[in-house]
Amino acid sequence: MGETVIALAGNPNVGKSTVFNGLTGMKQHTGNWAGKTVANASGHFKSGKRSYTLVDIPGTYSLTAHSPEEEIARNFICFDKPDGVVVVCDATCLERNMNLVLQTLEITENVVVCINLMDEAKKKGIDINLALISERLGVPVVGTHARKKKSLAALVDAIDGLPHGKEVCRTDYPREIEEAVKIIEKKIPEDCEVSRRWLALRLLDGDLSFKSEIFEREGKALNHLQIRRAVSEAKMYLDKSGIPAENVGKIIASRLVEKAHEICDGAVTGETGYYKTDRRIDKIMTGRITAFPVMLLMLAAIFWLTVKGANYPSQLLSDFLFGLQDDLSGILTKLNAPSWLHDCIVFGVYRVLAWVISVMLPPMAIFFPLFTLLEDSGFLPRIAYNLDRPFSLCNACGKQALTMCMGFGCNAVGVTGCRIIDSPRERLLAVLTNSLVPCNGKFPTLILLISIFFAGSLFSSLTSALILTAVIVMGVLATFFATKLLSETLLKGKSSSFILELPPYRRPQLAKTLVRSVFDRTLFVLGRAAAVAAPAGLVIWLAANITVGGATLLQHCSDFLDPFAKLMGLDGVILTAFILGFPANEIVLPIILMAYGAMGTLPDLGSTAEIGTALAANGWTKATAVCVILFSLMHFPCSTTLITVKKETGSLKYTLVAAILPTLMGIIACVIAAEVMRVTGFC
Amino acid sequence: MNEYISLNQIKKGEAVTAVRVSGSSSTVRRLTDMGLVENSIIECVGRSPTGDPAAYLISGAVIAIRSADAQNIKVRRRENG
């Protein structure tokens, strides 16, 4: 017998992922802003009775899809026919959440309502009569506080009880609509696998994305012509009854809101709303004078902690890993490995790998959890709220601020996250400009260069953090510039609407966040970087050591690029490194250092100071560092990101734009900066 | 009788009742999903630092809406705020 499939639905920010993790024990990262789960994630759990597959679908407010991620959610419930649906609701805002419950009940009877965040509701003086709501809905209703795993036992029992076989609550619409629904329903064959009533309702309210989907999926069972005729007949009937076709959707939706109120009326007591603490925090976070300085301050604080905290562990790791190098070398010698193989493995593969790990791991292990805390506590939607105006001036959507923030972690994730943006044009803008904010792979390089060339000594982490913040702000400004540029040229159009929920602030779970973000994100990203670094180390070592016509391959390549690179204030080696670093930004600096190094190997880079010396010996000045930072900020995205862009846009043209636009911006910025610095004598 | 005004005209702290929700169909639908329908009670709870969008309390949740969209929502002032 196959596993029973249960879908986990719910509004955004109701703790759906926490329920998911609680049930499956899987470490899915939870989010506190609309659209965290951008694709279906699934996990497994067992009860005494059955074993289940739990599918976490994207958070949605309704099942009439507006955005691609909502389409994913709707299609799953509607067409993939899970054996049951758990609708997770927020106890502090139940009436609004009830809308989704009612819509789900129109599709399937096998629903369990999970009212989550009961503890928060209790704190806020909200009392919910679960039995009464269950009676009114005709389905099991369970109260949980998913952060406490114990409270999920009742939910598992309720899921075990499916199918419950009771008659469920059905939303009744005005008489005319009901009649029109009947006209269409009659023409839908009995054996249609989707609820006929629901199908009729959707055909009536003119949900276009749904129409194409339904005919594609259920094409065989449905007679197009007959149904189309029935739909126009029903619409004509409504028109005669004084309901124009374009109002139908609105009437249906309003009735659902009304019904939700009826369900909760008398069953939920206490004031729901916007609480004192939230008001206070918002006063600062979104205040006219305070908002922007506070955002910058938070950013700077995160970077300061990252820079300051990463120094020491970085040193330790590097000492340790480079110490191991001798052991590895010894083993290879003992095995009588030929010297070329020895050098290749030790100086090529191992050193680059060790370097990437010791330089990358500590800042990531600090930055990711910090950033996760920020996400989980509900600050990001406020950032989108604050930045919506500037984005709308670029004819874009404020939600782009969210995808931009995701880009700090990983641009590929940011690009996927763009699914939360409704308008296809605005979504493309967000996709194409995402790589202009530096991802985690670029931070260590930026931090290192800043601390070597600008912060004076190693200990001035504060200066480093401030300069890094300035660099990030530059990335944000570049994002605005590129967005505006695109919306005036390739992607012309007016900005559409911006409607975003600002969820209550939540105290993040410190320990869990730390563990999760280290294991899920840090190690994942590091693993990817390492997987690229090892073969890249080999290739680079070979390129730096194979001699053709009196010079190494690397030499040939960098000589070729040198004149062009000089214009940009770089040199051939640096530009070669950026090109070779296409698979992962993390390896750009190691390539540079290896290419400079004598014997074509990465020098012993125990400390920042040594790296500084190595760079200076190869002609680096402050001006070079400025240009490298600029180009690092603005150049073609890494291969993973570009593949994701191709996947999301389905267009080679836009993938090319995503690569060329930032590169051009970087080249122009570097040329101008180099020229200005040369003329003013800054170096 | 109270006159109807647009939602974007109300001040922070003011509470109103929605009378007519119009605009592009997708915007109206989005608002409806958020619980904003005719007869909903809406309170303006703040503005973003640039003044647009503004934040409104609608059926227990705080929702940010752009001025351009709020303009299409006609509301009536409530008797005692």
Coordinates of N, CA, C and O in Angstrom, one line a residue, chain A residues 433-547:
Chain A
T433 N 17.8 41.5 -12.1 CA 18.7 42.3 -11.4 C 19.1 41.7 -10.1 O 19.9 42.3 -9.3
N434 N 18.7 40.5 -9.8 CA 19.0 39.9 -8.5 C 20.5 39.8 -8.2 O 20.9 40.0 -7.1
S435 N 21.3 39.5 -9.2 CA 22.7 39.3 -8.9 C 23.5 40.5 -8.6 O 24.7 40.5 -8.3
L436 N 22.8 41.7 -8.6 CA 23.5 42.9 -8.3 C 23.7 43.1 -6.8 O 24.5 44.0 -6.3
V437 N 23.0 42.3 -6.0 CA 23.4 42.4 -4.5 C 24.4 41.2 -4.3 O 24.1 40.1 -4.9
P438 N 25.4 41.4 -3.6 CA 26.4 40.3 -3.4 C 25.9 39.2 -2.6 O 25.2 39.4 -1.6
C439 N 26.1 38.0 -3.1 CA 25.7 36.8 -2.3 C 26.8 36.5 -1.3 O 27.8 37.0 -1.3
N440 N 26.4 35.5 -0.5 CA 27.4 35.0 0.5 C 28.7 34.6 0.0 O 29.7 34.7 0.6
G441 N 28.8 34.1 -1.3 CA 30.0 33.7 -1.9 C 31.0 34.9 -2.1 O 32.2 34.7 -2.2
K442 N 30.4 36.1 -2.2 CA 31.3 37.2 -2.5 C 31.7 37.9 -1.2 O 32.7 38.6 -1.2
F443 N 30.9 37.7 -0.1 CA 31.2 38.4 1.1 C 32.7 38.2 1.6 O 33.4 39.2 1.9
P444 N 33.1 37.0 1.7 CA 34.5 36.8 2.3 C 35.5 37.5 1.4 O 36.4 38.2 2.0
T445 N 35.4 37.5 0.1 CA 36.4 38.3 -0.7 C 36.3 39.7 -0.4 O 37.3 40.4 -0.2
L446 N 35.0 40.3 -0.4 CA 34.9 41.7 -0.1 C 35.4 42.0 1.3 O 36.2 43.0 1.4
I447 N 35.1 41.2 2.3 CA 35.6 41.5 3.6 C 37.1 41.5 3.7 O 37.8 42.4 4.2
L448 N 37.7 40.5 3.0 CA 39.2 40.4 3.0 C 39.8 41.6 2.4 O 40.7 42.2 2.9
L449 N 39.3 41.9 1.2 CA 39.9 43.1 0.5 C 39.8 44.4 1.3 O 40.7 45.2 1.4
I450 N 38.6 44.5 1.8 CA 38.3 45.8 2.6 C 39.2 45.8 3.8 O 39.9 46.8 4.1
S451 N 39.4 44.7 4.5 CA 40.2 44.8 5.7 C 41.7 44.9 5.4 O 42.4 45.5 6.1
I452 N 42.1 44.4 4.2 CA 43.5 44.5 3.9 C 43.8 46.0 3.4 O 44.8 46.6 3.9
F453 N 43.0 46.5 2.6 CA 43.3 47.7 1.9 C 42.7 49.0 2.5 O 43.3 50.1 2.3
F454 N 41.6 48.9 3.2 CA 41.0 50.1 3.7 C 40.8 50.2 5.2 O 40.7 51.3 5.7
A455 N 40.8 49.1 5.9 CA 40.4 49.2 7.3 C 41.7 49.5 8.1 O 41.6 49.6 9.3
G456 N 42.8 49.6 7.5 CA 44.0 49.8 8.3 C 44.5 48.6 8.9 O 45.2 47.8 8.2
S457 N 44.2 48.3 10.1 CA 44.7 47.1 10.7 C 43.6 46.1 10.8 O 42.4 46.4 10.6
L458 N 44.0 44.9 11.2 CA 43.0 43.8 11.3 C 41.9 44.0 12.3 O 40.8 43.5 12.2
F459 N 42.3 44.8 13.3 CA 41.3 45.0 14.4 C 40.2 46.0 14.2 O 39.3 46.1 15.0
S460 N 40.4 46.7 13.1 CA 39.3 47.7 12.9 C 38.1 47.1 12.2 O 37.8 47.5 11.1
S461 N 37.5 46.2 12.8 CA 36.4 45.5 12.2 C 35.3 46.5 12.0 O 34.4 46.3 11.1
L462 N 35.2 47.5 12.8 CA 34.1 48.4 12.7 C 34.2 49.2 11.4 O 33.2 49.3 10.6
T463 N 35.4 49.6 11.1 CA 35.6 50.3 9.8 C 35.2 49.4 8.6 O 34.6 49.8 7.7
S464 N 35.7 48.1 8.7 CA 35.4 47.2 7.7 C 33.9 47.0 7.5 O 33.4 47.0 6.4
A465 N 33.2 46.9 8.6 CA 31.8 46.7 8.5 C 31.1 47.9 7.9 O 30.2 47.7 7.0
L466 N 31.6 49.1 8.2 CA 30.9 50.3 7.6 C 31.2 50.3 6.1 O 30.3 50.6 5.4
I467 N 32.5 50.0 5.8 CA 32.8 50.1 4.3 C 32.0 49.0 3.6 O 31.4 49.3 2.5
L468 N 31.9 47.8 4.2 CA 31.1 46.8 3.6 C 29.6 47.2 3.4 O 29.0 47.0 2.4
T469 N 29.1 47.8 4.4 CA 27.7 48.3 4.3 C 27.6 49.3 3.2 O 26.6 49.2 2.4
A470 N 28.6 50.2 3.0 CA 28.6 51.1 1.9 C 28.6 50.3 0.6 O 27.9 50.7 -0.4
V471 N 29.4 49.3 0.5 CA 29.4 48.5 -0.7 C 28.1 47.9 -1.0 O 27.6 47.9 -2.2
I472 N 27.4 47.4 0.0 CA 26.1 46.7 -0.1 C 25.1 47.8 -0.6 O 24.3 47.5 -1.5
V473 N 25.2 49.0 0.0 CA 24.2 50.0 -0.4 C 24.5 50.4 -1.9 O 23.5 50.6 -2.6
M474 N 25.7 50.3 -2.3 CA 26.0 50.5 -3.7 C 25.3 49.4 -4.6 O 24.8 49.7 -5.6
G475 N 25.4 48.2 -4.1 CA 24.7 47.1 -4.8 C 23.2 47.4 -4.9 O 22.6 47.1 -5.9
V476 N 22.6 47.9 -3.8 CA 21.2 48.2 -3.8 C 20.9 49.3 -4.8 O 20.0 49.2 -5.6
L477 N 21.8 50.3 -4.8 CA 21.5 51.4 -5.8 C 21.7 50.9 -7.2 O 20.9 51.3 -8.1
A478 N 22.7 50.0 -7.4 CA 22.9 49.4 -8.7 C 21.6 48.7 -9.1 O 21.2 48.7 -10.3
T479 N 21.0 48.0 -8.1 CA 19.7 47.3 -8.4 C 18.7 48.2 -8.9 O 18.0 48.0 -9.9
F480 N 18.5 49.3 -8.2 CA 17.5 50.3 -8.6 C 17.8 50.8 -10.0 O 16.9 50.9 -10.8
F481 N 19.1 51.1 -10.2 CA 19.5 51.7 -11.5 C 19.1 50.7 -12.6 O 18.5 51.1 -13.6
A482 N 19.5 49.4 -12.5 CA 19.3 48.4 -13.5 C 17.8 48.2 -13.7 O 17.3 48.0 -14.8
T483 N 17.1 48.2 -12.6 CA 15.6 48.0 -12.7 C 15.0 49.1 -13.5 O 14.1 48.9 -14.4
K484 N 15.4 50.3 -13.2 CA 14.8 51.5 -13.9 C 15.2 51.4 -15.4 O 14.4 51.6 -16.3
L485 N 16.5 51.1 -15.6 CA 16.9 51.0 -17.0 C 16.1 49.9 -17.8 O 15.7 50.2 -18.9
L486 N 15.9 48.8 -17.2 CA 15.2 47.7 -17.9 C 13.7 48.1 -18.1 O 13.1 47.9 -19.1
S487 N 13.1 48.8 -17.1 CA 11.7 49.1 -17.2 C 11.5 50.3 -18.1 O 10.4 50.6 -18.5
E488 N 12.6 50.9 -18.6 CA 12.4 52.0 -19.6 C 12.8 51.5 -21.0 O 12.6 52.1 -22.0
T489 N 13.4 50.3 -21.0 CA 13.8 49.8 -22.3 C 13.1 48.4 -22.7 O 12.1 48.4 -23.3
L490 N 13.8 47.3 -22.2 CA 13.3 46.0 -22.5 C 11.9 45.6 -21.9 O 11.1 45.0 -22.6
L491 N 11.7 46.1 -20.7 CA 10.5 45.7 -20.0 C 9.7 46.8 -19.7 O 9.4 47.1 -18.5
K492 N 9.3 47.6 -20.7 CA 8.5 48.8 -20.4 C 7.1 48.4 -19.8 O 6.5 47.4 -20.1
G493 N 6.7 49.3 -19.0 CA 5.4 49.2 -18.4 C 5.2 49.9 -17.1 O 6.2 50.4 -16.5
K494 N 4.0 50.1 -16.7 CA 3.7 50.8 -15.4 C 3.8 49.8 -14.3 O 3.5 48.6 -14.4
S495 N 4.1 50.3 -13.1 CA 4.1 49.4 -11.9 C 2.6 49.0 -11.6 O 1.7 49.8 -11.7
S496 N 2.4 47.8 -11.2 CA 1.1 47.3 -10.9 C 0.8 47.6 -9.4 O 1.2 48.6 -8.9
S497 N 0.2 46.7 -8.7 CA -0.1 47.0 -7.3 C 0.8 46.4 -6.3 O 1.7 45.6 -6.7
F498 N 0.8 46.9 -5.1 CA 1.6 46.3 -4.0 C 0.7 46.1 -2.8 O 0.2 47.1 -2.3
I499 N 0.4 44.9 -2.5 CA -0.4 44.6 -1.3 C 0.4 43.5 -0.6 O 0.6 42.4 -1.1
L500 N 0.8 43.8 0.6 CA 1.7 42.9 1.4 C 1.3 42.9 2.8 O 1.1 44.0 3.4
E501 N 1.2 41.7 3.4 CA 0.9 41.6 4.8 C 2.1 41.9 5.6 O 3.2 41.5 5.3
L502 N 1.9 42.7 6.7 CA 3.1 42.9 7.6 C 2.8 42.1 8.8 O 2.0 42.5 9.7
P503 N 3.3 40.9 8.9 CA 3.0 40.0 10.0 C 3.5 40.5 11.3 O 4.4 41.3 11.4
P504 N 2.9 39.9 12.4 CA 3.3 40.3 13.7 C 4.8 39.9 13.9 O 5.2 39.0 13.3
Y505 N 5.5 40.7 14.7 CA 6.9 40.4 15.0 C 6.9 39.1 15.8 O 6.0 39.0 16.7
R506 N 7.8 38.2 15.6 CA 7.8 37.0 16.4 C 9.2 36.9 17.0 O 10.2 37.1 16.3
R507 N 9.3 36.4 18.2 CA 10.6 36.2 18.8 C 11.1 34.9 18.2 O 10.6 33.9 18.3
P508 N 12.3 35.0 17.5 CA 12.8 33.8 16.8 C 13.3 32.8 17.8 O 13.7 33.2 18.9
Q509 N 13.3 31.6 17.5 CA 13.9 30.5 18.4 C 15.4 30.5 18.1 O 15.8 29.9 17.1
L510 N 16.1 31.0 19.1 CA 17.5 31.3 18.9 C 18.3 30.0 18.6 O 18.9 29.9 17.5
A511 N 18.1 29.0 19.5 CA 18.9 27.8 19.3 C 18.6 27.1 18.0 O 19.5 26.7 17.2
K512 N 17.3 26.9 17.7 CA 16.9 26.2 16.6 C 17.4 26.9 15.3 O 17.8 26.3 14.3
T513 N 17.2 28.2 15.3 CA 17.7 29.0 14.1 C 19.1 28.7 13.9 O 19.6 28.5 12.7
L514 N 19.9 28.8 15.0 CA 21.4 28.6 14.8 C 21.7 27.2 14.2 O 22.3 27.2 13.1
V515 N 21.1 26.2 14.7 CA 21.3 24.9 14.3 C 20.9 24.7 12.8 O 21.6 24.3 11.9
R516 N 19.7 25.2 12.6 CA 19.1 25.0 11.2 C 19.9 25.8 10.2 O 20.2 25.2 9.1
S517 N 20.2 27.0 10.5 CA 20.8 27.8 9.4 C 22.3 27.3 9.1 O 22.7 27.4 8.0
V518 N 22.9 26.8 10.2 CA 24.2 26.2 10.0 C 24.1 25.0 9.1 O 24.8 24.8 8.1
F519 N 23.2 24.1 9.5 CA 23.1 22.8 8.8 C 22.5 22.9 7.4 O 23.0 22.4 6.4
D520 N 21.4 23.7 7.3 CA 20.7 23.8 6.0 C 21.4 24.6 5.0 O 21.5 24.3 3.9
R521 N 21.8 25.8 5.5 CA 22.2 26.8 4.5 C 23.7 26.8 4.4 O 24.3 26.6 3.4
T522 N 24.4 27.0 5.6 CA 25.8 27.1 5.6 C 26.5 25.9 4.9 O 27.3 26.1 4.0
L523 N 26.2 24.8 5.5 CA 26.9 23.6 5.0 C 26.5 23.3 3.5 O 27.3 22.8 2.8
F524 N 25.3 23.6 3.2 CA 24.8 23.4 1.8 C 25.6 24.2 0.9 O 26.2 23.8 -0.1
V525 N 25.7 25.5 1.2 CA 26.4 26.4 0.3 C 27.9 26.1 0.3 O 28.5 26.1 -0.8
L526 N 28.4 25.8 1.5 CA 29.8 25.5 1.5 C 30.1 24.2 0.7 O 31.1 24.1 0.0
G527 N 29.2 23.2 0.9 CA 29.4 22.0 0.1 C 29.4 22.3 -1.4 O 30.3 21.7 -2.1
R528 N 28.6 23.1 -1.8 CA 28.5 23.4 -3.2 C 29.8 24.1 -3.7 O 30.4 23.8 -4.7
A529 N 30.3 25.0 -2.8 CA 31.5 25.8 -3.1 C 32.7 24.8 -3.2 O 33.5 24.9 -4.1
A530 N 32.7 23.9 -2.2 CA 33.8 23.0 -2.1 C 33.8 22.0 -3.3 O 34.9 21.7 -3.9
A531 N 32.6 21.6 -3.7 CA 32.5 20.7 -4.9 C 33.1 21.4 -6.1 O 33.6 20.7 -7.0
V532 N 32.9 22.7 -6.2 CA 33.4 23.4 -7.3 C 34.9 23.7 -7.2 O 35.7 23.6 -8.1
A533 N 35.3 24.0 -5.9 CA 36.7 24.4 -5.6 C 37.7 23.3 -5.9 O 38.7 23.5 -6.5
A534 N 37.3 22.0 -5.6 CA 38.3 20.9 -5.8 C 38.7 20.8 -7.3 O 39.8 20.8 -7.6
P535 N 37.7 20.5 -8.1 CA 38.1 20.4 -9.6 C 38.7 21.7 -10.1 O 39.6 21.7 -10.9
A536 N 38.2 22.8 -9.6 CA 38.7 24.1 -10.1 C 40.2 24.3 -9.7 O 41.0 24.7 -10.5
G537 N 40.5 23.8 -8.5 CA 41.8 23.8 -8.0 C 42.8 23.1 -9.0 O 43.8 23.5 -9.3
L538 N 42.2 21.9 -9.4 CA 43.0 21.1 -10.3 C 43.3 21.8 -11.6 O 44.4 21.9 -12.1
V539 N 42.2 22.3 -12.2 CA 42.3 23.0 -13.5 C 43.2 24.1 -13.4 O 44.1 24.3 -14.3
I540 N 43.1 24.9 -12.4 CA 43.9 26.1 -12.2 C 45.4 25.7 -12.1 O 46.3 26.3 -12.6
W541 N 45.6 24.7 -11.3 CA 47.0 24.3 -11.0 C 47.6 23.8 -12.4 O 48.7 24.2 -12.7
L542 N 46.8 23.1 -13.1 CA 47.3 22.6 -14.4 C 47.6 23.8 -15.3 O 48.6 23.9 -15.9
A543 N 46.6 24.7 -15.4 CA 46.8 25.9 -16.2 C 48.0 26.7 -15.8 O 48.7 27.4 -16.6
A544 N 48.3 26.7 -14.5 CA 49.4 27.5 -14.0 C 50.7 26.8 -14.2 O 51.8 27.4 -14.0
N545 N 50.7 25.5 -14.5 CA 51.9 24.7 -14.5 C 52.2 24.1 -15.9 O 53.4 23.7 -16.1
I546 N 51.2 24.1 -16.7 CA 51.5 23.5 -18.1 C 52.1 24.7 -18.9 O 51.5 25.7 -19.0
T547 N 53.3 24.4 -19.5 CA 53.9 25.5 -20.2 C 53.8 25.2 -21.7 O 54.0 24.1 -22.2

